């Protein structure tokens, strides 16, 4: 009888340990990190459709949008807030649509942003670009929505090579990151955007296939994003699935485990 009691006690302690571990993991994830799965190609080739990452919510402090379960409706601005840096890859709540977006932070409060002939200018200074070969991916349906990628070499058939020219862009603070070019578009030449105080300007790295701050919210774009709408910084891809679900482990990309985001 003693042995049975000890066995039951051991099983109970194991179950309690597992439950406590799950609770701690859940609290840790809820308070400090938010999972995010990349649904679109607007940040290629920095982020691919199907990349799975955790967003660091501690990077900028807490607001009503980053607070666990939306419980912090009493916060007017941010709690334990710290300013983001130009070049950060940020998840934020769209000011109108209420959905979560992920883009690169380009413009800080007070900045003047413009694109001329596909080249970014910040406060009148060019963010230089240098050619860096091509980004090539298979022309096939991607992600749960099954969208086809956009290609610079138009007319490629299913299964063919979808090619985009790649450049390395250098921001004023020295941050370097890849950008892609598909075509000449109306967003290659923009007016000057003056970023208001307390707000930020975002762009996708896949410049010709990104809904971002270059288009106003009234025109179904992103426009300027208030500080309180920032949820967190994306630092690292945990793993990546090329299939229609992240659970299809046989479609995981082996070269994208724990890849740092630059």
PDB file of C-alpha atoms in Angstrom:
ATOM      1  CA  UNK A   1       0.000   0.000   0.000  1.00  0.00           C
ATOM      2  CA  UNK A   2       2.853   2.342   0.778  1.00  0.00           C
ATOM      3  CA  UNK A   3       4.360   1.739  -2.657  1.00  0.00           C
ATOM      4  CA  UNK A   4       1.027   2.589  -4.355  1.00  0.00           C
ATOM      5  CA  UNK A   5       0.686   5.740  -2.295  1.00  0.00           C
ATOM      6  CA  UNK A   6       4.206   6.778  -3.190  1.00  0.00           C
ATOM      7  CA  UNK A   7       3.510   6.069  -6.882  1.00  0.00           C
ATOM      8  CA  UNK A   8       0.318   8.149  -6.810  1.00  0.00           C
ATOM      9  CA  UNK A   9       2.166  10.880  -4.977  1.00  0.00           C
ATOM     10  CA  UNK A  10       4.955  10.830  -7.552  1.00  0.00           C
ATOM     11  CA  UNK A  11       2.497  11.064 -10.458  1.00  0.00           C
ATOM     12  CA  UNK A  12       0.672  13.929  -8.756  1.00  0.00           C
ATOM     13  CA  UNK A  13       3.910  15.821  -8.217  1.00  0.00           C
ATOM     14  CA  UNK A  14       4.868  15.282 -11.871  1.00  0.00           C
ATOM     15  CA  UNK A  15       1.489  16.580 -13.052  1.00  0.00           C
ATOM     16  CA  UNK A  16       1.766  19.600 -10.752  1.00  0.00           C
ATOM     17  CA  UNK A  17       5.264  20.325 -12.024  1.00  0.00           C
ATOM     18  CA  UNK A  18       4.089  20.189 -15.657  1.00  0.00           C
ATOM     19  CA  UNK A  19       1.085  22.422 -14.903  1.00  0.00           C
ATOM     20  CA  UNK A  20       3.233  24.953 -13.071  1.00  0.00           C
ATOM     21  CA  UNK A  21       5.772  24.946 -15.900  1.00  0.00           C
ATOM     22  CA  UNK A  22       3.025  25.554 -18.471  1.00  0.00           C
ATOM     23  CA  UNK A  23       1.551  28.349 -16.375  1.00  0.00           C
ATOM     24  CA  UNK A  24       4.934  30.014 -15.975  1.00  0.00           C
ATOM     25  CA  UNK A  25       5.613  29.651 -19.709  1.00  0.00           C
ATOM     26  CA  UNK A  26       2.169  31.084 -20.502  1.00  0.00           C
ATOM     27  CA  UNK A  27       2.670  34.057 -18.197  1.00  0.00           C
ATOM     28  CA  UNK A  28       6.180  34.639 -19.537  1.00  0.00           C
ATOM     29  CA  UNK A  29       4.953  34.538 -23.126  1.00  0.00           C
ATOM     30  CA  UNK A  30       1.952  36.748 -22.420  1.00  0.00           C
ATOM     31  CA  UNK A  31       3.867  39.384 -20.481  1.00  0.00           C
ATOM     32  CA  UNK A  32       7.076  39.571 -22.465  1.00  0.00           C
ATOM     33  CA  UNK A  33       6.610  38.058 -25.912  1.00  0.00           C
ATOM     34  CA  UNK A  34       3.881  37.765 -28.526  1.00  0.00           C
ATOM     35  CA  UNK A  35       3.921  35.122 -31.277  1.00  0.00           C
ATOM     36  CA  UNK A  36       3.599  36.381 -34.836  1.00  0.00           C
ATOM     37  CA  UNK A  37       3.365  34.463 -38.105  1.00  0.00           C
ATOM     38  CA  UNK A  38       4.306  36.353 -41.284  1.00  0.00           C
ATOM     39  CA  UNK A  39       1.258  36.298 -43.586  1.00  0.00           C
ATOM     40  CA  UNK A  40       2.499  38.343 -46.556  1.00  0.00           C
ATOM     41  CA  UNK A  41       5.568  39.133 -48.629  1.00  0.00           C
ATOM     42  CA  UNK A  42       5.840  42.833 -47.788  1.00  0.00           C
ATOM     43  CA  UNK A  43       9.064  42.342 -45.774  1.00  0.00           C
ATOM     44  CA  UNK A  44      10.942  40.014 -48.142  1.00  0.00           C
ATOM     45  CA  UNK A  45      13.701  39.044 -48.130  1.00  0.00           C
ATOM     46  CA  UNK A  46      14.196  40.000 -44.477  1.00  0.00           C
ATOM     47  CA  UNK A  47      11.062  38.041 -43.566  1.00  0.00           C
ATOM     48  CA  UNK A  48       9.434  35.321 -45.656  1.00  0.00           C
ATOM     49  CA  UNK A  49       5.827  34.205 -45.792  1.00  0.00           C
ATOM     50  CA  UNK A  50       5.549  31.507 -43.118  1.00  0.00           C
ATOM     51  CA  UNK A  51       8.266  32.822 -40.784  1.00  0.00           C
ATOM     52  CA  UNK A  52       7.289  32.343 -37.131  1.00  0.00           C
ATOM     53  CA  UNK A  53       8.736  34.708 -34.567  1.00  0.00           C
ATOM     54  CA  UNK A  54       8.215  36.105 -31.087  1.00  0.00           C
ATOM     55  CA  UNK A  55       7.809  39.847 -30.693  1.00  0.00           C
ATOM     56  CA  UNK A  56       9.722  41.429 -27.815  1.00  0.00           C
ATOM     57  CA  UNK A  57       7.038  43.460 -26.008  1.00  0.00           C
ATOM     58  CA  UNK A  58       9.526  44.737 -23.426  1.00  0.00           C
ATOM     59  CA  UNK A  59      11.471  46.661 -26.072  1.00  0.00           C
ATOM     60  CA  UNK A  60       9.139  49.674 -26.010  1.00  0.00           C
ATOM     61  CA  UNK A  61       7.193  49.119 -22.803  1.00  0.00           C
ATOM     62  CA  UNK A  62       3.473  48.460 -22.499  1.00  0.00           C
ATOM     63  CA  UNK A  63       0.453  50.199 -23.966  1.00  0.00           C
ATOM     64  CA  UNK A  64      -3.179  49.178 -24.266  1.00  0.00           C
ATOM     65  CA  UNK A  65      -2.211  47.239 -27.412  1.00  0.00           C
ATOM     66  CA  UNK A  66       0.772  45.327 -26.041  1.00  0.00           C
ATOM     67  CA  UNK A  67      -0.579  44.721 -22.553  1.00  0.00           C
ATOM     68  CA  UNK A  68      -1.636  41.075 -21.948  1.00  0.00           C
ATOM     69  CA  UNK A  69      -5.231  40.309 -22.991  1.00  0.00           C
ATOM     70  CA  UNK A  70      -5.857  44.012 -23.616  1.00  0.00           C
ATOM     71  CA  UNK A  71      -6.289  44.628 -19.879  1.00  0.00           C
ATOM     72  CA  UNK A  72      -4.410  47.927 -19.794  1.00  0.00           C
ATOM     73  CA  UNK A  73      -7.108  50.148 -21.267  1.00  0.00           C
ATOM     74  CA  UNK A  74      -6.331  52.585 -18.457  1.00  0.00           C
ATOM     75  CA  UNK A  75      -2.891  53.362 -19.975  1.00  0.00           C
ATOM     76  CA  UNK A  76      -3.150  56.549 -22.020  1.00  0.00           C
ATOM     77  CA  UNK A  77       0.352  56.367 -23.496  1.00  0.00           C
ATOM     78  CA  UNK A  78       2.901  53.751 -22.403  1.00  0.00           C
ATOM     79  CA  UNK A  79       4.161  52.189 -19.187  1.00  0.00           C
ATOM     80  CA  UNK A  80       7.912  51.560 -18.887  1.00  0.00           C
ATOM     81  CA  UNK A  81       8.188  52.956 -22.399  1.00  0.00           C
ATOM     82  CA  UNK A  82      11.413  53.372 -24.321  1.00  0.00           C
ATOM     83  CA  UNK A  83      11.860  54.897 -27.759  1.00  0.00           C
ATOM     84  CA  UNK A  84      12.283  52.668 -30.816  1.00  0.00           C
ATOM     85  CA  UNK A  85      15.285  53.100 -33.068  1.00  0.00           C
ATOM     86  CA  UNK A  86      15.337  53.764 -36.778  1.00  0.00           C
ATOM     87  CA  UNK A  87      15.675  50.479 -38.645  1.00  0.00           C
ATOM     88  CA  UNK A  88      13.849  48.358 -36.041  1.00  0.00           C
ATOM     89  CA  UNK A  89      11.449  45.768 -37.433  1.00  0.00           C
ATOM     90  CA  UNK A  90       8.269  46.478 -35.495  1.00  0.00           C
ATOM     91  CA  UNK A  91       4.864  44.873 -35.014  1.00  0.00           C
ATOM     92  CA  UNK A  92       2.192  47.520 -34.505  1.00  0.00           C
ATOM     93  CA  UNK A  93      -1.584  47.816 -34.372  1.00  0.00           C
ATOM     94  CA  UNK A  94      -3.010  49.524 -37.455  1.00  0.00           C
ATOM     95  CA  UNK A  95      -4.517  52.823 -36.267  1.00  0.00           C
ATOM     96  CA  UNK A  96      -7.797  52.255 -38.152  1.00  0.00           C
ATOM     97  CA  UNK A  97      -8.138  48.622 -39.220  1.00  0.00           C
ATOM     98  CA  UNK A  98      -7.193  47.255 -35.795  1.00  0.00           C
ATOM     99  CA  UNK A  99      -5.055  44.452 -37.279  1.00  0.00           C
ATOM    100  CA  UNK A 100      -1.380  43.803 -36.544  1.00  0.00           C
ATOM    101  CA  UNK A 101       1.227  44.813 -39.144  1.00  0.00           C
ATOM    102  CA  UNK A 102       4.980  44.259 -39.289  1.00  0.00           C
ATOM    103  CA  UNK A 103       7.212  46.805 -41.052  1.00  0.00           C
ATOM    104  CA  UNK A 104      10.555  48.553 -40.735  1.00  0.00           C
ATOM    105  CA  UNK A 105      10.728  51.831 -38.813  1.00  0.00           C
ATOM    106  CA  UNK A 106      12.018  54.506 -41.195  1.00  0.00           C
ATOM    107  CA  UNK A 107      10.820  57.864 -39.899  1.00  0.00           C
ATOM    108  CA  UNK A 108      11.019  59.215 -36.331  1.00  0.00           C
ATOM    109  CA  UNK A 109       8.975  62.101 -34.913  1.00  0.00           C
ATOM    110  CA  UNK A 110       9.989  65.349 -36.599  1.00  0.00           C
ATOM    111  CA  UNK A 111      11.586  63.651 -39.624  1.00  0.00           C
ATOM    112  CA  UNK A 112      10.857  64.500 -43.229  1.00  0.00           C
ATOM    113  CA  UNK A 113      10.610  61.400 -45.434  1.00  0.00           C
ATOM    114  CA  UNK A 114      10.504  61.213 -49.210  1.00  0.00           C
ATOM    115  CA  UNK A 115      11.128  58.649 -51.945  1.00  0.00           C
ATOM    116  CA  UNK A 116      12.587  59.861 -55.247  1.00  0.00           C
ATOM    117  CA  UNK A 117      13.110  57.463 -58.143  1.00  0.00           C
ATOM    118  CA  UNK A 118      12.959  54.558 -55.706  1.00  0.00           C
ATOM    119  CA  UNK A 119      15.595  56.044 -53.379  1.00  0.00           C
ATOM    120  CA  UNK A 120      14.741  56.949 -49.780  1.00  0.00           C
ATOM    121  CA  UNK A 121      15.571  60.428 -48.453  1.00  0.00           C
ATOM    122  CA  UNK A 122      15.466  61.239 -44.735  1.00  0.00           C
ATOM    123  CA  UNK A 123      15.604  64.928 -43.827  1.00  0.00           C
ATOM    124  CA  UNK A 124      16.878  65.668 -47.309  1.00  0.00           C
ATOM    125  CA  UNK A 125      19.759  63.173 -47.089  1.00  0.00           C
ATOM    126  CA  UNK A 126      19.891  60.129 -49.341  1.00  0.00           C
ATOM    127  CA  UNK A 127      19.857  56.668 -47.739  1.00  0.00           C
ATOM    128  CA  UNK A 128      22.386  55.096 -50.119  1.00  0.00           C
ATOM    129  CA  UNK A 129      21.715  51.799 -51.840  1.00  0.00           C
ATOM    130  CA  UNK A 130      24.221  49.359 -53.258  1.00  0.00           C
ATOM    131  CA  UNK A 131      23.356  46.405 -55.534  1.00  0.00           C
ATOM    132  CA  UNK A 132      23.420  42.999 -53.841  1.00  0.00           C
ATOM    133  CA  UNK A 133      22.489  40.526 -56.549  1.00  0.00           C
ATOM    134  CA  UNK A 134      19.042  38.995 -56.801  1.00  0.00           C
ATOM    135  CA  UNK A 135      16.468  37.406 -54.543  1.00  0.00           C
ATOM    136  CA  UNK A 136      15.137  34.270 -56.223  1.00  0.00           C
ATOM    137  CA  UNK A 137      12.176  32.231 -55.020  1.00  0.00           C
ATOM    138  CA  UNK A 138       9.934  29.647 -56.619  1.00  0.00           C
ATOM    139  CA  UNK A 139       6.820  31.016 -58.296  1.00  0.00           C
ATOM    140  CA  UNK A 140       4.226  29.093 -56.319  1.00  0.00           C
ATOM    141  CA  UNK A 141       1.364  29.717 -53.920  1.00  0.00           C
ATOM    142  CA  UNK A 142       2.555  30.852 -50.506  1.00  0.00           C
ATOM    143  CA  UNK A 143       1.009  30.749 -47.030  1.00  0.00           C
ATOM    144  CA  UNK A 144      -2.570  29.984 -45.963  1.00  0.00           C
ATOM    145  CA  UNK A 145      -4.012  32.498 -48.437  1.00  0.00           C
ATOM    146  CA  UNK A 146      -2.155  30.909 -51.348  1.00  0.00           C
ATOM    147  CA  UNK A 147      -0.981  34.193 -52.874  1.00  0.00           C
ATOM    148  CA  UNK A 148       1.573  34.103 -55.671  1.00  0.00           C
ATOM    149  CA  UNK A 149       4.745  36.201 -55.290  1.00  0.00           C
ATOM    150  CA  UNK A 150       5.308  39.254 -57.469  1.00  0.00           C
ATOM    151  CA  UNK A 151       8.289  39.044 -59.794  1.00  0.00           C
ATOM    152  CA  UNK A 152      10.524  41.480 -61.633  1.00  0.00           C
ATOM    153  CA  UNK A 153      10.719  38.943 -64.495  1.00  0.00           C
ATOM    154  CA  UNK A 154       7.030  39.030 -65.359  1.00  0.00           C
ATOM    155  CA  UNK A 155       5.419  36.078 -67.100  1.00  0.00           C
ATOM    156  CA  UNK A 156       7.243  33.329 -65.197  1.00  0.00           C
ATOM    157  CA  UNK A 157       5.232  30.113 -64.964  1.00  0.00           C
ATOM    158  CA  UNK A 158       4.389  28.027 -61.910  1.00  0.00           C
ATOM    159  CA  UNK A 159       7.485  26.375 -60.528  1.00  0.00           C
ATOM    160  CA  UNK A 160       9.800  28.832 -62.271  1.00  0.00           C
ATOM    161  CA  UNK A 161      12.275  31.275 -60.759  1.00  0.00           C
ATOM    162  CA  UNK A 162      10.656  34.481 -59.489  1.00  0.00           C
ATOM    163  CA  UNK A 163      13.415  37.118 -59.484  1.00  0.00           C
ATOM    164  CA  UNK A 164      13.687  40.484 -57.734  1.00  0.00           C
ATOM    165  CA  UNK A 165      16.669  42.839 -57.715  1.00  0.00           C
ATOM    166  CA  UNK A 166      18.163  43.205 -54.230  1.00  0.00           C
ATOM    167  CA  UNK A 167      19.909  46.220 -52.740  1.00  0.00           C
ATOM    168  CA  UNK A 168      21.443  47.009 -49.370  1.00  0.00           C
ATOM    169  CA  UNK A 169      20.109  50.279 -47.969  1.00  0.00           C
ATOM    170  CA  UNK A 170      22.007  52.201 -45.296  1.00  0.00           C
ATOM    171  CA  UNK A 171      19.997  54.369 -42.913  1.00  0.00           C
ATOM    172  CA  UNK A 172      21.440  57.526 -41.280  1.00  0.00           C
ATOM    173  CA  UNK A 173      22.202  55.680 -38.028  1.00  0.00           C
ATOM    174  CA  UNK A 174      24.272  53.090 -39.891  1.00  0.00           C
ATOM    175  CA  UNK A 175      21.667  50.303 -39.929  1.00  0.00           C
ATOM    176  CA  UNK A 176      21.958  48.256 -43.128  1.00  0.00           C
ATOM    177  CA  UNK A 177      19.168  46.080 -44.460  1.00  0.00           C
ATOM    178  CA  UNK A 178      18.039  44.488 -47.703  1.00  0.00           C
ATOM    179  CA  UNK A 179      15.335  45.951 -49.927  1.00  0.00           C
ATOM    180  CA  UNK A 180      13.812  44.484 -53.095  1.00  0.00           C
ATOM    181  CA  UNK A 181      12.729  46.033 -56.378  1.00  0.00           C
ATOM    182  CA  UNK A 182       9.999  44.637 -58.621  1.00  0.00           C
ATOM    183  CA  UNK A 183       8.972  47.477 -60.906  1.00  0.00           C
ATOM    184  CA  UNK A 184       8.698  51.215 -61.269  1.00  0.00           C
ATOM    185  CA  UNK A 185       5.610  52.219 -59.296  1.00  0.00           C
ATOM    186  CA  UNK A 186       3.835  55.363 -58.159  1.00  0.00           C
ATOM    187  CA  UNK A 187       5.336  54.860 -54.678  1.00  0.00           C
ATOM    188  CA  UNK A 188       8.834  55.284 -56.146  1.00  0.00           C
ATOM    189  CA  UNK A 189       8.149  59.028 -56.151  1.00  0.00           C
ATOM    190  CA  UNK A 190       6.290  60.497 -53.205  1.00  0.00           C
ATOM    191  CA  UNK A 191       5.632  63.859 -51.615  1.00  0.00           C
ATOM    192  CA  UNK A 192       7.532  64.860 -48.500  1.00  0.00           C
ATOM    193  CA  UNK A 193       5.994  63.315 -45.377  1.00  0.00           C
ATOM    194  CA  UNK A 194       6.491  65.319 -42.164  1.00  0.00           C
ATOM    195  CA  UNK A 195       6.255  62.872 -39.263  1.00  0.00           C
ATOM    196  CA  UNK A 196       4.226  64.378 -36.376  1.00  0.00           C
ATOM    197  CA  UNK A 197       5.417  64.295 -32.782  1.00  0.00           C
ATOM    198  CA  UNK A 198       4.582  61.036 -31.058  1.00  0.00           C
ATOM    199  CA  UNK A 199       4.163  59.163 -34.354  1.00  0.00           C
ATOM    200  CA  UNK A 200       6.288  57.034 -36.684  1.00  0.00           C
ATOM    201  CA  UNK A 201       6.696  56.245 -40.378  1.00  0.00           C
ATOM    202  CA  UNK A 202       7.016  52.630 -41.564  1.00  0.00           C
ATOM    203  CA  UNK A 203       7.960  50.968 -44.845  1.00  0.00           C
ATOM    204  CA  UNK A 204       8.188  47.384 -46.052  1.00  0.00           C
ATOM    205  CA  UNK A 205      11.513  46.038 -47.326  1.00  0.00           C
ATOM    206  CA  UNK A 206       9.738  44.645 -50.401  1.00  0.00           C
ATOM    207  CA  UNK A 207       9.183  48.221 -51.501  1.00  0.00           C
ATOM    208  CA  UNK A 208       6.900  47.613 -54.506  1.00  0.00           C
ATOM    209  CA  UNK A 209       4.663  45.145 -52.669  1.00  0.00           C
ATOM    210  CA  UNK A 210       4.000  46.794 -49.323  1.00  0.00           C
ATOM    211  CA  UNK A 211       1.047  48.622 -47.804  1.00  0.00           C
ATOM    212  CA  UNK A 212       2.800  51.080 -45.505  1.00  0.00           C
ATOM    213  CA  UNK A 213       3.083  54.710 -44.385  1.00  0.00           C
ATOM    214  CA  UNK A 214       3.563  55.960 -47.936  1.00  0.00           C
ATOM    215  CA  UNK A 215      -0.217  55.613 -48.352  1.00  0.00           C
ATOM    216  CA  UNK A 216      -2.591  57.412 -45.992  1.00  0.00           C
ATOM    217  CA  UNK A 217      -5.111  55.599 -43.846  1.00  0.00           C
ATOM    218  CA  UNK A 218      -7.934  57.198 -45.835  1.00  0.00           C
ATOM    219  CA  UNK A 219      -6.562  55.507 -48.954  1.00  0.00           C
ATOM    220  CA  UNK A 220      -6.382  52.104 -47.202  1.00  0.00           C
ATOM    221  CA  UNK A 221      -2.733  52.484 -46.264  1.00  0.00           C
ATOM    222  CA  UNK A 222      -0.984  52.732 -42.910  1.00  0.00           C
ATOM    223  CA  UNK A 223      -0.155  56.430 -42.647  1.00  0.00           C
ATOM    224  CA  UNK A 224       1.544  57.629 -39.481  1.00  0.00           C
ATOM    225  CA  UNK A 225       1.490  55.250 -36.497  1.00  0.00           C
ATOM    226  CA  UNK A 226       1.152  56.573 -32.914  1.00  0.00           C
ATOM    227  CA  UNK A 227       3.683  55.453 -30.301  1.00  0.00           C
ATOM    228  CA  UNK A 228       0.969  53.728 -28.262  1.00  0.00           C
ATOM    229  CA  UNK A 229       0.195  51.426 -31.233  1.00  0.00           C
ATOM    230  CA  UNK A 230       3.655  49.836 -31.187  1.00  0.00           C
ATOM    231  CA  UNK A 231       3.445  46.287 -29.841  1.00  0.00           C
ATOM    232  CA  UNK A 232       7.072  45.218 -29.901  1.00  0.00           C
ATOM    233  CA  UNK A 233      10.287  44.589 -31.798  1.00  0.00           C
ATOM    234  CA  UNK A 234      10.946  41.513 -33.917  1.00  0.00           C
ATOM    235  CA  UNK A 235      14.457  40.250 -33.196  1.00  0.00           C
ATOM    236  CA  UNK A 236      14.677  36.647 -34.375  1.00  0.00           C
ATOM    237  CA  UNK A 237      12.864  34.105 -36.570  1.00  0.00           C
ATOM    238  CA  UNK A 238      12.249  30.945 -34.549  1.00  0.00           C
ATOM    239  CA  UNK A 239      11.384  28.713 -37.500  1.00  0.00           C
ATOM    240  CA  UNK A 240       9.748  29.003 -40.910  1.00  0.00           C
ATOM    241  CA  UNK A 241       7.216  26.956 -42.847  1.00  0.00           C
ATOM    242  CA  UNK A 242       6.981  27.073 -46.633  1.00  0.00           C
ATOM    243  CA  UNK A 243       3.625  25.274 -46.512  1.00  0.00           C
ATOM    244  CA  UNK A 244       0.072  26.412 -45.829  1.00  0.00           C
ATOM    245  CA  UNK A 245       0.342  25.721 -42.090  1.00  0.00           C
ATOM    246  CA  UNK A 246       3.179  26.079 -39.599  1.00  0.00           C
ATOM    247  CA  UNK A 247       2.172  22.626 -38.315  1.00  0.00           C
ATOM    248  CA  UNK A 248       3.302  21.009 -41.585  1.00  0.00           C
ATOM    249  CA  UNK A 249       6.776  20.282 -40.227  1.00  0.00           C
ATOM    250  CA  UNK A 250       7.878  18.643 -43.475  1.00  0.00           C
ATOM    251  CA  UNK A 251       7.662  22.084 -45.135  1.00  0.00           C
ATOM    252  CA  UNK A 252       9.848  23.833 -42.538  1.00  0.00           C
ATOM    253  CA  UNK A 253      12.847  25.686 -43.955  1.00  0.00           C
ATOM    254  CA  UNK A 254      15.962  24.260 -42.235  1.00  0.00           C
ATOM    255  CA  UNK A 255      18.027  27.394 -42.939  1.00  0.00           C
ATOM    256  CA  UNK A 256      15.623  29.707 -41.037  1.00  0.00           C
ATOM    257  CA  UNK A 257      15.806  28.301 -37.513  1.00  0.00           C
ATOM    258  CA  UNK A 258      16.775  31.041 -34.995  1.00  0.00           C
ATOM    259  CA  UNK A 259      17.779  33.512 -37.709  1.00  0.00           C
ATOM    260  CA  UNK A 260      18.464  37.052 -36.453  1.00  0.00           C
ATOM    261  CA  UNK A 261      16.439  39.856 -38.023  1.00  0.00           C
ATOM    262  CA  UNK A 262      18.509  42.714 -39.402  1.00  0.00           C
TER     263      UNK A 262
END
